[in-house]
CSV table of C-alpha atoms in Angstrom, one decimal:
chain,number,residue,atom,x,y,z
A,72,MET,CA,130.2,80.5,93.6
A,73,MET,CA,127.4,78.2,95.0
A,74,LYS,CA,124.7,80.6,93.6
A,75,LEU,CA,126.2,80.5,90.0
A,76,PHE,CA,126.3,76.7,90.3
A,77,LEU,CA,122.6,76.5,91.3
A,78,LEU,CA,121.6,79.1,88.7
A,79,THR,CA,123.4,77.0,86.0
A,80,LEU,CA,121.5,73.9,87.2
A,81,ALA,CA,118.2,75.8,87.1
A,82,LEU,CA,118.8,77.0,83.5
A,83,LEU,CA,120.2,73.9,82.0
A,84,PRO,CA,116.9,72.3,81.3
A,85,LEU,CA,115.7,75.4,79.4
A,86,ALA,CA,118.7,75.3,77.2
A,87,TYR,CA,118.2,71.7,76.2
A,88,SER,CA,114.4,72.0,75.8
A,89,ARG,CA,114.8,73.9,72.7
A,90,CYS,CA,115.1,72.5,69.2
A,91,MET,CA,118.1,73.3,67.1
A,92,TYR,CA,115.9,75.3,64.7
A,93,ASP,CA,114.2,78.0,66.7
A,94,GLU,CA,112.0,80.5,64.8
A,95,ASP,CA,110.9,83.3,67.1
A,96,GLY,CA,110.6,81.3,70.3
A,97,TRP,CA,108.7,78.3,68.8
A,98,LEU,CA,108.4,75.3,71.1
A,99,CYS,CA,110.2,71.9,70.6
A,100,ASN,CA,108.4,68.8,69.9
A,101,VAL,CA,110.1,66.1,71.9
A,102,THR,CA,107.0,63.7,71.7
A,103,ASN,CA,107.2,62.8,67.9
A,104,ASP,CA,107.0,58.9,68.1
A,105,VAL,CA,107.9,58.6,64.4
A,106,CYS,CA,111.1,60.3,64.8
A,107,LYS,CA,111.9,58.5,68.0
A,108,ARG,CA,111.2,55.1,66.3
A,109,ASN,CA,113.2,55.9,63.2
A,110,ALA,CA,116.1,57.4,65.0
A,111,GLY,CA,116.3,54.6,67.5
A,112,ALA,CA,119.2,54.8,70.1
A,113,ASN,CA,120.5,57.9,68.2
A,114,TYR,CA,117.4,60.0,69.2
A,115,SER,CA,118.0,63.4,70.6
A,116,PRO,CA,115.2,65.8,71.1
A,117,ARG,CA,117.7,68.8,71.0
A,118,TYR,CA,119.1,67.9,67.7
A,119,MET,CA,116.2,66.0,66.0
A,120,GLY,CA,113.1,67.5,67.5
A,121,CYS,CA,110.8,69.7,65.1
A,122,SER,CA,110.2,73.2,66.2
A,123,TYR,CA,106.5,74.3,66.2
A,124,GLY,CA,104.5,77.4,67.0
A,125,CYS,CA,102.2,80.0,65.8
A,126,HIS,CA,103.2,81.7,62.5
A,127,LYS,CA,101.2,84.6,61.0
A,128,GLY,CA,98.1,83.2,62.7
A,129,TYR,CA,98.3,79.6,61.8
A,130,CYS,CA,100.1,76.6,63.5
A,131,ALA,CA,103.4,75.6,61.8
A,132,SER,CA,106.1,73.2,62.2
A,133,GLY,CA,109.7,72.6,61.1
A,134,CYS,CA,109.9,69.8,58.6
A,135,GLN,CA,112.2,68.0,56.1
A,136,GLY,CA,111.7,68.7,52.4
A,137,TRP,CA,114.7,69.6,50.2
A,138,CYS,CA,116.8,69.3,53.2
A,139,LYS,CA,116.7,65.7,53.1
A,140,LEU,CA,119.2,65.9,50.3
A,141,THR,CA,121.8,67.7,52.6
A,142,ASP,CA,121.1,66.8,56.1
A,143,TYR,CA,120.6,63.3,57.1
A,144,MET,CA,117.7,63.0,59.4
A,145,PRO,CA,115.5,60.0,60.0
A,146,ASP,CA,111.9,60.3,58.8
A,147,GLY,CA,109.8,62.3,61.0
A,148,CYS,CA,112.8,64.3,62.6
A,149,CYS,CA,114.1,67.8,61.9
A,150,GLY,CA,117.5,69.3,62.2
A,151,LYS,CA,119.2,72.7,61.7
A,152,CYS,CA,117.5,73.1,58.3
A,153,ALA,CA,115.0,76.2,58.3
A,154,GLU,CA,112.2,74.6,56.3
A,155,TRP,CA,108.7,74.7,57.7
A,156,CYS,CA,105.1,74.0,56.8
A,157,TYR,CA,101.5,74.9,58.1
A,158,LEU,CA,100.1,72.2,60.2
A,159,GLU,CA,96.9,70.3,59.2
A,160,GLY,CA,94.0,70.3,61.6
A,161,ASN,CA,92.3,67.4,63.0
A,162,GLU,CA,89.0,67.9,61.1
A,163,ALA,CA,89.9,68.1,57.5
A,164,LYS,CA,92.9,67.3,55.3
A,165,ASN,CA,94.9,70.3,53.9
A,166,THR,CA,93.2,72.7,56.4
A,167,LYS,CA,95.4,75.0,58.4
A,168,VAL,CA,94.8,75.5,62.0
A,169,ALA,CA,94.2,79.0,63.4
A,170,CYS,CA,96.3,80.2,66.5
A,171,SER,CA,97.3,83.2,68.5
A,172,THR,CA,100.0,81.8,70.7
A,173,HIS,CA,102.7,79.0,70.3
A,174,ASP,CA,100.9,76.9,73.0
A,175,ASP,CA,97.7,76.9,70.8
A,176,CYS,CA,99.6,74.5,68.5
A,177,THR,CA,100.6,72.0,70.9
A,178,GLN,CA,97.8,69.6,70.3
A,179,TYR,CA,98.7,69.7,66.5
A,180,ARG,CA,102.4,69.3,66.7
A,181,ASN,CA,102.3,65.7,65.4
A,182,ASN,CA,100.0,66.4,62.6
A,183,GLN,CA,100.8,66.3,58.9
A,184,CYS,CA,101.8,69.4,56.9
A,185,ALA,CA,98.8,71.2,55.2
A,186,GLY,CA,100.8,71.7,52.2
A,187,ALA,CA,104.4,71.7,51.0
A,188,CYS,CA,107.5,71.8,53.2
A,189,SER,CA,109.4,75.0,52.2
A,190,ALA,CA,112.1,77.2,53.3
């Protein structure tokens, strides 16, 4: 019984480090200051953090486009809506960032979309 309890404690942080919208193991952006500021005391990375990762060779992130009409989320936050966009690089506007792993996208996770937010 004690082993089960310890295993549960060890796995709990993993379960809560994921965003609600998880596309093929994408990572969860819990450092989005815009979301934190706009959500205030209601901020919850599990339910408001935007998933991000490598999609078809480019960095992508969850976003709020049409879902703003149906799911209330503070600006900069994401929810269970499955909308996403490719992320903009640091060098030029509207330029996608190449990647081969989800971790390659960590430094770009707070960047703007390099195009429209779509389903």
